[in-house]
XYZ file of C-alpha atoms in Angstrom:
764
model
C -71.371 186.395 49.853
C -71.058 189.605 52.340
C -71.009 188.846 55.950
C -73.567 190.901 57.986
C -72.142 193.217 60.864
C -73.163 193.027 64.173
C -76.276 195.351 64.968
C -75.832 198.091 67.578
C -78.430 197.356 70.642
C -78.994 201.141 71.177
C -79.690 200.976 67.211
C -82.324 198.543 67.387
C -85.832 199.081 67.184
C -86.513 196.687 70.005
C -86.363 200.054 72.450
C -87.492 200.069 76.077
C -91.024 201.798 76.380
C -90.600 205.697 76.518
C -87.080 205.677 75.013
C -86.323 207.732 72.236
C -83.303 207.532 69.287
C -80.355 209.438 70.114
C -81.177 210.932 66.528
C -84.325 212.312 67.931
C -83.085 213.877 70.619
C -80.233 215.575 69.077
C -81.491 215.989 65.430
C -78.729 218.563 64.595
C -76.029 216.389 65.254
C -77.347 213.682 63.379
C -77.684 215.852 59.810
C -74.595 217.649 60.652
C -72.448 214.395 60.389
C -70.064 213.533 57.339
C -71.967 213.209 54.225
C -69.905 210.112 53.544
C -70.855 208.593 57.007
C -74.760 209.008 55.553
C -73.627 207.598 52.031
C -71.570 204.759 53.847
C -74.922 203.589 55.779
C -76.992 203.536 52.603
C -74.472 201.508 50.789
C -74.362 198.891 53.654
C -77.723 198.763 53.540
C -78.257 198.069 49.949
C -75.786 195.488 50.269
C -77.617 193.828 53.102
C -80.591 193.960 51.248
C -78.842 192.312 48.327
C -77.174 189.568 50.270
C -80.669 189.085 51.687
C -82.211 189.209 48.173
C -79.283 186.441 46.931
C -80.022 184.035 49.901
C -83.754 184.250 49.470
C -83.227 183.266 45.512
C -80.637 180.552 46.362
C -82.775 179.119 48.985
C -85.831 178.952 46.763
C -84.073 177.563 43.917
C -82.843 174.837 46.200
C -86.090 174.165 47.573
C -87.491 173.573 43.702
C -84.726 171.686 42.906
C -85.429 169.503 45.934
C -89.235 169.161 45.048
C -88.324 168.403 41.232
C -85.837 165.457 42.282
C -88.699 164.281 44.835
C -91.470 164.392 42.112
C -89.188 162.544 39.863
C -88.256 160.044 42.198
C -91.936 159.539 43.261
C -92.784 158.981 39.530
C -89.917 156.316 39.014
C -91.135 154.368 42.385
C -95.057 154.511 41.570
C -93.938 153.033 37.911
C -91.384 150.950 39.172
C -88.831 152.232 37.437
C -85.040 150.900 38.165
C -81.763 150.896 36.415
C -81.913 151.028 32.472
C -85.711 152.034 32.318
C -85.100 154.875 35.036
C -82.281 156.289 33.009
C -84.376 156.372 29.751
C -86.712 157.878 31.438
C -84.398 160.460 32.820
C -83.131 160.976 29.078
C -86.868 161.275 27.826
C -87.290 164.111 30.352
C -84.468 166.056 29.439
C -84.963 165.568 26.006
C -88.254 166.981 26.192
C -87.386 169.983 28.197
C -84.891 170.602 26.130
C -87.296 170.164 22.786
C -89.550 172.841 24.499
C -87.140 174.972 25.188
C -85.889 175.225 21.260
C -89.380 175.145 20.176
C -89.514 178.391 21.965
C -86.387 179.856 20.927
C -87.342 179.170 17.191
C -90.939 180.799 17.620
C -89.038 183.932 18.829
C -86.714 183.768 15.947
C -89.658 183.149 13.317
C -92.000 185.915 14.805
C -90.421 188.675 12.597
C -91.038 187.034 9.509
C -94.933 187.131 10.250
C -94.827 190.680 9.822
C -94.723 190.008 6.276
C -97.811 187.656 6.296
C -100.513 190.679 6.543
C -103.947 190.606 4.873
C -102.716 191.997 1.374
C -99.727 189.497 1.322
C -100.556 187.824 -1.536
C -101.302 190.978 -3.672
C -97.994 192.667 -2.237
C -95.951 190.019 -3.820
C -97.769 190.259 -7.300
C -95.082 192.625 -8.649
C -94.347 192.516 -12.479
C -91.793 195.146 -13.586
C -90.272 196.160 -17.019
C -86.950 197.592 -16.497
C -85.812 200.254 -18.908
C -82.087 201.792 -19.404
C -81.344 205.630 -18.879
C -82.444 206.112 -22.723
C -85.576 204.383 -22.443
C -84.725 200.429 -23.961
C -86.120 197.672 -22.240
C -82.991 195.647 -20.488
C -85.054 193.283 -18.627
C -87.983 192.160 -16.416
C -89.114 190.727 -13.080
C -91.542 189.419 -11.323
C -94.704 187.765 -12.899
C -97.021 189.174 -15.211
C -100.887 188.522 -15.406
C -100.299 187.167 -18.800
C -97.855 184.808 -17.437
C -100.539 182.924 -15.065
C -101.904 179.718 -16.397
C -104.851 177.782 -14.694
C -103.092 174.721 -12.692
C -105.381 172.241 -14.971
C -103.424 173.682 -18.601
C -100.237 172.880 -17.082
C -99.096 169.682 -18.728
C -98.914 166.474 -16.248
C -95.099 165.912 -17.181
C -93.851 169.285 -15.643
C -96.044 168.938 -12.567
C -94.905 165.260 -12.134
C -91.142 166.173 -13.027
C -91.443 169.026 -10.573
C -92.789 167.267 -7.828
C -90.513 164.015 -8.310
C -87.544 166.528 -8.135
C -88.488 169.037 -5.427
C -91.342 167.404 -3.261
C -92.569 163.789 -3.770
C -94.495 163.946 -0.742
C -95.928 167.030 -1.478
C -100.076 165.690 -1.083
C -98.677 163.724 2.438
C -96.959 166.188 4.619
C -98.172 169.343 6.255
C -95.621 171.829 5.543
C -92.260 170.255 6.505
C -91.234 166.979 5.092
C -89.300 165.123 7.805
C -89.056 161.913 6.161
C -88.347 163.539 2.383
C -85.599 165.347 4.385
C -83.927 162.501 5.778
C -84.152 160.382 2.009
C -82.718 163.520 0.259
C -79.594 163.717 2.471
C -79.062 160.159 1.903
C -79.946 160.121 -1.975
C -77.366 163.106 -2.380
C -74.853 161.192 -0.177
C -74.846 158.328 -2.014
C -74.705 160.424 -5.417
C -72.048 162.539 -4.257
C -74.164 165.850 -5.417
C -77.449 167.538 -5.241
C -80.063 165.279 -6.509
C -82.941 165.887 -4.428
C -83.747 169.055 -2.421
C -84.473 168.735 1.391
C -86.897 171.856 1.639
C -90.277 171.238 1.130
C -91.994 172.571 -2.001
C -93.953 174.735 0.567
C -90.637 175.870 2.249
C -89.431 177.006 -1.157
C -92.955 178.929 -1.956
C -92.407 180.617 1.628
C -88.776 181.877 0.800
C -89.777 183.055 -2.619
C -92.711 184.770 -1.079
C -91.181 186.129 2.228
C -87.402 185.722 2.490
C -84.082 186.229 1.001
C -81.794 183.787 -0.166
C -79.316 183.964 2.592
C -78.328 180.806 3.645
C -78.777 181.006 7.780
C -80.287 178.979 10.373
C -82.411 181.706 11.325
C -83.850 181.882 7.567
C -84.344 177.962 7.557
C -86.480 178.666 10.930
C -88.671 181.284 9.525
C -89.183 179.506 6.187
C -90.404 176.186 8.220
C -92.800 178.388 10.002
C -94.170 180.378 7.256
C -94.646 176.797 5.382
C -96.452 175.642 8.039
C -99.005 179.015 7.783
C -98.983 178.555 4.151
C -100.379 175.095 4.419
C -102.986 176.267 7.178
C -103.944 179.249 4.782
C -104.093 177.427 1.367
C -105.074 174.650 -0.303
C -102.288 172.143 -2.137
C -103.541 173.228 -4.954
C -103.486 176.657 -4.540
C -99.438 176.243 -2.955
C -98.600 174.172 -6.424
C -100.123 176.895 -8.437
C -98.422 179.678 -6.607
C -94.990 177.854 -6.363
C -95.224 177.245 -10.347
C -96.352 180.768 -10.949
C -93.423 182.438 -8.652
C -90.456 180.696 -9.090
C -87.621 182.387 -10.950
C -86.262 180.292 -13.674
C -83.518 182.133 -14.913
C -83.447 184.577 -17.960
C -85.608 187.265 -16.010
C -88.449 184.526 -16.418
C -90.907 184.235 -13.390
C -93.014 181.378 -13.432
C -93.056 178.288 -15.936
C -95.172 179.896 -18.715
C -92.889 182.897 -19.061
C -89.934 180.096 -18.679
C -91.189 178.084 -21.723
C -91.711 181.217 -23.721
C -88.018 182.284 -22.991
C -86.249 179.080 -23.237
C -88.338 177.360 -26.227
C -90.651 180.101 -27.667
C -93.725 178.434 -26.738
C -96.356 178.357 -24.169
C -96.268 176.338 -21.444
C -99.314 174.408 -22.232
C -97.069 172.996 -25.423
C -93.873 171.444 -23.741
C -93.049 168.157 -24.430
C -91.576 165.679 -21.691
C -87.771 166.745 -22.366
C -88.735 170.143 -22.215
C -90.747 169.905 -19.042
C -87.718 167.961 -17.467
C -85.338 170.808 -18.355
C -87.501 173.332 -17.024
C -88.228 171.349 -13.808
C -84.410 171.149 -13.590
C -84.376 175.152 -12.845
C -86.053 175.317 -9.807
C -82.968 174.806 -7.488
C -80.396 176.749 -9.335
C -81.973 178.658 -12.464
C -79.014 180.503 -13.414
C -76.526 177.451 -13.082
C -78.602 175.083 -15.300
C -80.075 177.596 -17.418
C -80.158 176.353 -21.480
C -78.942 179.444 -22.677
C -75.730 179.768 -20.112
C -74.773 175.983 -20.025
C -76.709 173.729 -22.510
C -74.682 170.391 -21.379
C -75.422 171.467 -17.836
C -78.992 171.765 -18.321
C -79.260 168.714 -20.618
C -77.505 166.695 -17.495
C -79.791 168.384 -15.068
C -82.917 167.176 -17.270
C -81.451 163.727 -17.389
C -81.322 163.694 -13.667
C -85.153 164.624 -13.767
C -86.232 162.004 -15.741
C -83.966 159.382 -13.391
C -86.153 161.244 -10.439
C -89.451 160.341 -12.137
C -88.685 156.714 -12.630
C -87.318 156.519 -8.929
C -90.564 158.362 -7.660
C -92.988 155.818 -9.637
C -94.540 158.466 -11.499
C -93.380 157.152 -14.902
C -91.593 154.118 -16.317
C -88.230 153.705 -18.204
C -90.021 153.114 -21.284
C -92.238 156.512 -20.836
C -89.410 158.434 -20.433
C -86.960 156.790 -22.994
C -88.115 159.321 -26.017
C -86.678 162.076 -23.797
C -83.464 160.991 -23.034
C -82.715 160.012 -26.916
C -84.290 163.530 -27.828
C -83.331 166.052 -25.179
C -84.726 169.545 -25.237
C -83.268 172.218 -27.752
C -83.649 175.691 -26.237
C -84.027 178.953 -28.166
C -80.261 180.447 -28.963
C -80.185 183.352 -26.731
C -76.390 183.652 -26.376
C -76.349 187.105 -27.861
C -78.644 188.212 -25.425
C -76.925 190.579 -22.647
C -78.609 191.500 -19.569
C -77.326 193.067 -16.622
C -78.820 190.497 -13.979
C -76.666 191.623 -10.984
C -78.194 195.355 -11.423
C -81.696 194.188 -12.117
C -81.626 192.102 -8.885
C -80.444 195.115 -7.207
C -83.155 197.255 -8.895
C -86.058 194.953 -8.361
C -85.056 194.971 -4.592
C -85.613 198.755 -4.726
C -88.621 198.622 -6.211
C -90.345 196.239 -3.919
C -89.354 198.667 -1.146
C -90.697 201.784 -2.967
C -94.005 199.803 -3.654
C -94.504 199.803 0.329
C -93.894 203.325 0.613
C -96.481 204.137 -2.229
C -99.659 205.961 -1.360
C -102.623 203.396 -0.814
C -104.321 204.730 -3.599
C -101.693 203.174 -5.915
C -103.267 199.699 -6.507
C -101.560 198.878 -9.643
C -98.799 196.153 -9.413
C -97.681 196.252 -12.883
C -94.823 198.726 -13.286
C -92.458 200.247 -15.872
C -89.418 201.722 -14.305
C -86.633 203.721 -15.769
C -83.212 202.864 -14.093
C -79.810 204.793 -14.316
C -77.938 201.906 -15.938
C -76.066 203.142 -19.075
C -75.579 199.940 -21.092
C -72.104 200.484 -22.659
C -70.504 201.370 -19.301
C -71.974 198.082 -18.142
C -70.804 196.176 -21.174
C -67.075 197.689 -20.424
C -67.228 196.568 -16.564
C -68.126 193.474 -17.448
C -65.487 193.248 -19.907
C -62.904 194.515 -17.742
C -63.772 192.282 -14.951
C -63.423 189.311 -16.953
C -60.348 190.433 -18.854
C -58.319 191.126 -15.327
C -59.333 187.836 -14.008
C -58.692 186.025 -17.234
C -55.305 187.637 -17.590
C -54.240 187.961 -13.950
C -56.326 185.866 -11.647
C -53.943 182.982 -12.032
C -50.851 185.319 -10.981
C -52.504 186.926 -8.399
C -54.849 183.765 -7.339
C -57.674 185.711 -7.217
C -60.887 184.389 -8.388
C -63.855 187.298 -8.264
C -64.273 190.908 -8.024
C -67.031 193.365 -8.380
C -67.254 197.002 -9.778
C -69.880 199.821 -8.983
C -70.239 203.081 -10.804
C -72.589 205.506 -10.123
C -72.919 209.754 -10.601
C -72.282 212.033 -7.741
C -76.000 212.402 -6.856
C -76.278 208.541 -6.170
C -77.676 207.389 -9.486
C -76.472 203.710 -10.319
C -74.916 203.677 -13.796
C -73.322 200.209 -13.706
C -73.098 197.221 -11.300
C -71.099 194.097 -11.576
C -71.929 191.612 -8.723
C -69.518 189.015 -9.740
C -67.458 187.296 -12.521
C -70.563 185.022 -13.898
C -74.094 185.662 -12.843
C -74.916 182.182 -14.109
C -72.337 180.641 -11.731
C -73.408 182.210 -8.938
C -76.166 184.935 -8.287
C -74.753 186.156 -5.030
C -73.841 190.003 -5.658
C -70.673 190.892 -4.392
C -71.320 194.468 -4.843
C -73.975 195.079 -2.435
C -73.961 191.828 -0.406
C -70.442 190.981 0.654
C -68.719 192.178 3.464
C -65.246 192.689 3.001
C -62.706 194.841 5.138
C -61.981 197.916 2.967
C -58.268 198.493 4.290
C -56.419 201.874 3.580
C -59.483 202.828 1.517
C -61.280 203.660 4.606
C -58.752 206.337 5.832
C -60.105 209.199 3.762
C -63.066 208.897 6.680
C -60.622 209.432 9.174
C -58.599 212.211 7.457
C -61.707 213.948 6.899
C -62.821 213.953 10.996
C -59.196 215.519 11.445
C -59.950 218.298 8.701
C -63.346 219.030 10.335
C -61.918 219.556 13.788
C -59.161 221.908 13.103
C -56.287 220.460 10.874
C -55.109 221.473 7.600
C -53.415 219.422 4.655
C -50.012 221.331 5.486
C -50.411 220.291 9.686
C -47.302 218.483 10.888
C -47.841 214.991 12.146
C -45.275 212.201 13.380
C -45.028 208.916 11.361
C -43.302 206.658 14.325
C -43.769 203.582 16.072
C -47.121 203.375 18.358
C -48.652 201.178 20.239
C -52.357 200.582 21.918
C -51.659 198.015 24.383
C -50.337 194.873 22.773
C -51.314 195.987 19.252
C -48.611 198.134 17.635
C -49.337 198.966 13.695
C -46.681 199.003 11.089
C -46.650 200.701 8.075
C -46.577 198.929 4.759
C -42.835 198.979 4.364
C -42.102 198.486 8.258
C -40.675 202.055 7.713
C -41.211 205.511 9.287
C -40.797 209.111 8.013
C -41.027 211.062 11.111
C -42.637 214.658 10.892
C -44.539 215.270 7.604
C -47.648 217.032 6.449
C -51.152 215.623 6.885
C -51.343 215.473 3.035
C -48.142 213.502 2.615
C -49.594 210.863 5.205
C -52.527 210.338 3.268
C -50.316 210.358 -0.175
C -48.016 207.245 1.376
C -50.968 205.775 3.321
C -49.113 205.750 6.723
C -51.002 203.760 9.160
C -49.435 205.079 12.283
C -50.641 208.601 11.321
C -54.056 207.228 10.805
C -53.843 205.573 14.063
C -52.709 208.485 15.961
C -55.142 211.023 14.331
C -58.051 208.180 15.665
C -56.776 208.617 18.937
C -56.795 212.198 18.801
C -60.245 212.763 17.501
C -62.269 209.860 18.594
C -62.987 206.905 16.972
C -66.718 207.222 17.606
C -66.449 210.804 15.244
C -65.242 208.603 12.563
C -67.955 205.676 12.639
C -70.368 208.707 12.990
C -69.029 210.415 9.730
C -68.718 207.227 7.897
C -72.724 206.311 8.804
C -74.038 209.947 7.473
C -71.710 209.442 4.226
C -73.498 206.297 3.511
C -71.811 203.108 5.142
C -74.761 200.994 6.645
C -72.970 198.212 8.067
C -72.077 198.437 11.964
C -68.684 199.608 12.760
C -67.096 198.474 15.802
C -65.150 201.275 17.901
C -61.962 199.226 17.756
C -58.418 200.278 17.729
C -57.721 198.866 13.856
C -61.022 200.959 12.947
C -58.798 203.586 10.948
C -56.914 201.057 9.067
C -60.290 199.578 7.429
C -60.526 196.531 9.962
C -64.592 196.939 9.791
C -66.470 195.024 7.246
C -68.235 196.993 4.710
C -70.069 196.722 0.928
C -68.463 197.935 -2.052
C -72.049 199.289 -2.892
C -71.712 201.458 0.608
C -68.123 202.746 -0.125
C -68.942 204.015 -3.472
C -71.898 205.654 -1.853
C -69.698 207.274 0.757
C -67.134 208.485 -1.815
C -69.933 210.301 -3.588
C -70.146 212.436 -0.792
C -66.565 213.611 -1.756
C -67.510 214.139 -5.391
C -70.856 215.728 -5.117
C -69.339 218.973 -2.661
C -69.966 217.238 0.510
C -73.669 216.536 0.667
C -75.555 213.282 1.646
C -76.320 210.451 -1.014
C -79.430 208.990 -1.578
C -77.953 205.917 -3.619
C -80.481 204.567 -6.253
C -80.971 202.501 -9.195
C -84.510 203.641 -9.904
C -85.157 206.894 -11.641
C -88.530 206.758 -12.516
C -91.566 204.494 -11.722
C -94.651 204.468 -13.613
C -98.024 202.233 -14.114
C -99.684 200.769 -16.786
C -101.454 204.090 -17.869
C -98.220 206.142 -17.743
C -98.837 207.664 -14.335
C -95.523 208.733 -12.589
C -95.869 207.194 -9.353
C -92.366 207.700 -8.022
C -89.259 210.173 -9.575
C -86.228 210.268 -7.963
C -85.748 214.184 -8.188
C -89.431 214.703 -6.640
C -89.924 212.041 -4.404
C -86.188 210.891 -2.858
C -84.930 212.572 0.526
C -83.174 215.794 -0.053
C -79.557 216.063 0.468
C -78.020 217.846 3.546
C -74.592 219.162 3.838
C -72.409 216.670 5.756
C -68.686 218.112 5.014
C -68.171 221.743 5.110
C -67.139 223.158 2.009
C -63.204 224.110 3.093
C -62.670 220.741 4.579
C -64.237 218.845 1.257
C -61.884 221.078 -0.935
C -59.275 220.012 1.336
C -59.815 216.189 1.271
C -60.279 216.329 -2.349
C -57.116 217.847 -3.138
C -55.079 215.170 -0.700
C -57.354 212.289 -2.382
C -56.269 213.954 -5.824
C -52.887 213.876 -4.644
C -52.787 210.016 -3.696
C -53.720 209.335 -7.595
C -51.389 212.106 -9.032
C -48.182 211.132 -6.775
C -49.136 208.467 -4.325
C -50.332 204.890 -4.542
C -53.129 205.467 -6.817
C -51.318 206.591 -10.115
C -52.671 203.711 -12.167
C -55.969 205.340 -12.033
C -55.072 208.164 -13.817
C -57.345 209.128 -16.927
C -55.866 211.294 -20.183
C -59.128 213.747 -20.053
C -60.164 214.123 -16.352
C -58.300 214.646 -12.850
C -58.918 211.762 -10.433
C -59.122 211.601 -6.776
C -59.321 208.195 -4.964
C -57.589 205.885 -2.329
C -56.167 202.581 -2.761
C -57.007 199.885 -0.062
C -55.087 196.579 0.909
C -55.771 194.242 3.930
C -53.743 191.899 6.070
C -52.719 188.431 4.133
C -53.779 189.918 0.968
C -57.423 189.009 1.257
C -58.875 192.181 -0.217
C -57.912 194.878 -2.461
C -59.793 197.857 -3.458
C -59.413 201.092 -5.224
C -62.058 203.842 -4.739
C -62.387 206.583 -6.881
C -63.976 209.889 -8.311
C -63.813 212.631 -10.888
C -66.429 215.621 -11.155
C -68.583 212.947 -13.182
C -68.512 209.692 -11.787
C -67.812 207.871 -8.528
C -66.610 204.273 -9.064
C -65.366 201.379 -6.733
C -63.417 198.169 -7.645
C -62.762 195.360 -5.353
C -60.993 191.899 -6.089
C -60.660 188.933 -3.694
C -61.992 185.355 -2.971
C -65.369 184.221 -1.708
C -63.590 182.008 0.863
C -61.240 184.715 2.052
C -58.100 182.951 0.847
C -54.859 184.791 0.363
C -54.271 186.276 -2.904
C -50.602 186.473 -4.108
C -49.742 190.074 -2.852
C -52.265 191.941 -4.677
C -52.653 195.622 -3.617
C -55.121 198.075 -4.374
C -52.673 199.826 -6.739
C -52.411 197.160 -9.173
C -55.288 195.679 -10.565
C -58.113 197.288 -8.751
C -56.586 200.796 -9.829
C -55.987 199.709 -13.491
C -59.513 197.987 -13.469
C -61.014 201.230 -12.265
C -59.040 202.929 -14.883
C -60.471 201.102 -18.133
C -64.011 201.593 -17.073
C -63.681 205.119 -16.639
C -61.939 206.113 -19.332
C -64.247 204.780 -21.607
C -67.329 206.497 -19.429
C -65.752 209.658 -19.785
C -65.661 209.458 -23.409
C -67.688 212.076 -25.447
C -68.959 213.806 -22.335
C -68.637 217.087 -20.623
C -65.670 217.004 -18.128
C -66.775 218.564 -15.051
C -64.212 219.513 -12.171
C -63.750 217.798 -8.440
C -65.039 220.117 -6.135
C -61.399 221.699 -4.676
C -59.434 220.602 -7.742
C -58.500 223.487 -9.829
C -57.814 222.036 -12.954
C -59.757 219.017 -14.491
C -57.464 218.258 -17.303
C -54.220 216.266 -15.908
C -50.870 216.278 -17.358
C -49.583 212.753 -18.273
C -46.480 211.189 -19.757
C -47.959 208.915 -21.802
C -51.893 207.983 -22.045
C -52.960 204.434 -21.122
C -53.694 202.005 -23.286
C -57.176 201.257 -24.615
C -59.267 198.276 -25.173
C -62.035 196.986 -27.749
C -65.366 195.852 -26.433
C -67.631 194.116 -28.708
C -71.395 195.119 -28.935
C -70.731 198.815 -27.930
C -72.621 201.535 -29.905
C -70.444 204.239 -31.674
C -72.676 206.943 -30.547
C -73.841 206.832 -26.980
C -77.011 208.439 -26.492
C -77.411 211.852 -24.311
C -79.843 212.328 -21.570
C -82.036 215.820 -22.363
C -84.201 217.463 -20.418
C -87.723 217.830 -22.315
C -86.993 221.533 -23.700
C -83.395 220.630 -24.665
C -85.108 217.644 -26.528
C -87.529 219.652 -28.111
C -85.041 222.252 -29.199
C -82.451 219.590 -30.461
C -85.490 218.104 -32.669
C -86.528 221.570 -34.125
C -82.643 222.445 -34.768
C -82.721 218.975 -36.728
C -85.691 219.561 -38.852
C -84.062 222.701 -39.608
C -80.695 221.249 -40.476
C -82.828 218.516 -42.667
C -84.991 221.236 -44.636
C -81.611 223.246 -45.215
C -80.211 220.200 -46.384
C -83.125 219.636 -49.212
C -82.772 223.195 -50.261
C -78.810 222.571 -50.556
C -79.485 219.487 -52.566
C -81.888 220.942 -54.853
C -79.848 223.634 -55.901
C -76.482 221.739 -56.356
C -75.557 220.214 -59.454
C -75.684 216.466 -59.582
C -72.107 216.650 -60.291
C -71.052 218.181 -56.987
C -68.694 216.461 -54.355
C -70.833 214.644 -51.670
C -70.393 215.222 -48.208
C -67.887 212.999 -46.337
C -69.368 210.360 -44.489
C -69.495 210.942 -40.597
C -66.913 209.581 -38.517
C -67.501 206.751 -36.223
C -67.720 207.251 -32.422
C -64.518 207.639 -30.336
C -62.557 203.912 -29.841
C -63.449 202.556 -26.830
C -60.675 202.100 -23.794
C -59.960 198.806 -22.532
C -57.273 195.806 -22.006
C -53.514 196.309 -22.760
C -51.131 194.167 -21.237
C -50.948 195.596 -17.141
C -48.185 196.596 -15.690
C -46.535 194.245 -12.880
C -48.061 194.321 -9.488
C -46.930 197.070 -7.268
C -46.131 195.891 -3.644
C -47.569 198.956 -1.954
C -51.565 199.494 -0.745
């Protein structure tokens, strides 16, 4: 605390009558004193004011504390509280205070969730979407269709009882949060050694399904609890149960029990028996894990647990469920169904956002959405990820991965969010925050190019320390004076750090955000080495800027949205934000040439293609927790990531090994049968390779991929085909029967794929 200086009697306001201030006698001298004297006087005054305020605050706090202690003492004396009773009263008081404070904190966290509960909340959640691929073929559905809604009284009593016995036995007794049920579920699951009962009430699950995401955070659980209470206050129990049975996702793209019954058993929910009802009731918690078309033994085991719950809850007797145990449900065989669920989940989320932006005149909630999905590239990507993990997962100690492929304009062609959607619906392409390692360095080098550097500029690769942090190169060696292009080719860490120090980390962050990185990027010293966490989807979006000529990218799965009458309510080329130039043309050409050099002569050699130039960058993080390859051609942009969900170390996997090779397999197929476009700034689109990469065969691919044409081109093609057919008919009529027949049309090109991969490289 600051001591107060003694007050000058002459400067005091207690002057004698008629006495004037010396400054008033000599105003000029008062103004002409040094400026620092006036500043010092003001500073001392401010310090004295602050000191007085602090003293006053401490005195006031002490007084309030004394009054509180006195009041507490008076309370205990009045009720003769002593010893243990007095201690208990004190603990109760502290507990009440903490409870009130906790309730206020939880309310503050929950308030944002109530923004979703507008007057039309029920209507806004009634979305039904049919998704088409880029060629117009149906690939899946999301949401609840009107014809999937069945009156509650028509739903079999067996299914309702099975649902309540497993999900919320005290549904008709609680007010949204079942405290007793939660405690019972914890005890039951602990005894069983697994999840037999859920802890969230049915109302809480409905609140999550309607308003929230699936993220497992305390904040979401708090919002879920408050929204459950809100639902209980707004709706009857029957309405809540009806909404829950209509809106729950039960796997296979089925929302609601009627859609699930039709998908799994080929019948209306009105017709399901007890065994089928038990299997369906087991899907609410983990629809993909227990989906019978994915894992029938697991689905039947889960159904048996549901039957146990029916007996334990007293809803049925063992004799009533005996027949269902002896004759478990047999679902429709859908093993051949190949649904791109990760892609559809992302596209459905995109549709929800677009619907909120539509004019109020659009009241329809049933949409037909054409996406950018290429089903064949999707199949190749799925197969490539699975093949890579199956063949090399054990050696590299890696269990997961992700793949994203899009066009340079941001149209999403393929998305693989993990190895097995049935096992885990977590989308590692869009939601996993991982360190990109050296694949982040192109942003650093682009900033350098945009601020005067050239690919030929000489930079220093030498030891550098920023405080106690001394980054080293991958091989712990240094090359001395080299060109900027060579530094990127060898992915030198010291050069990237020096560039960031010279041009500023803030510029790097700003450019990365402009190019499509949406996550926060801490402005820390390791930033240029890819220490900040990003998503694979955002990184692919950012690399699309390199591929499209330096313009901003609007990443999108949705190409066109129509309502039931065929009216187009949203179309990418008409309604999406317009692109703006981010990277100047010359600097873009320079960075693309440098990234092409990385693939031709550097760490990305295993990503080279036979028929197209490739530019890209590898990425490997400390302790080998993440391995990336980000690359592009003039036609496509792709990103591949490998790692473990628990951040466990891999066995020295680098971005130039499995990620680059997996990228090559997917892109080799994607570039078959199309016009090869050059990379902006890279002269020749056709590379010269010593040997062609091996190919693989993927079952279920169309020999000939359809080509997307403009309406005018499609009309011309149709007219040309008619002319050819007419000419063929005339020629056939004029040709003798013994004339040789034309040769059969050759099959489509072979699909690239999985030959044995080379040994892993030890470089990023």
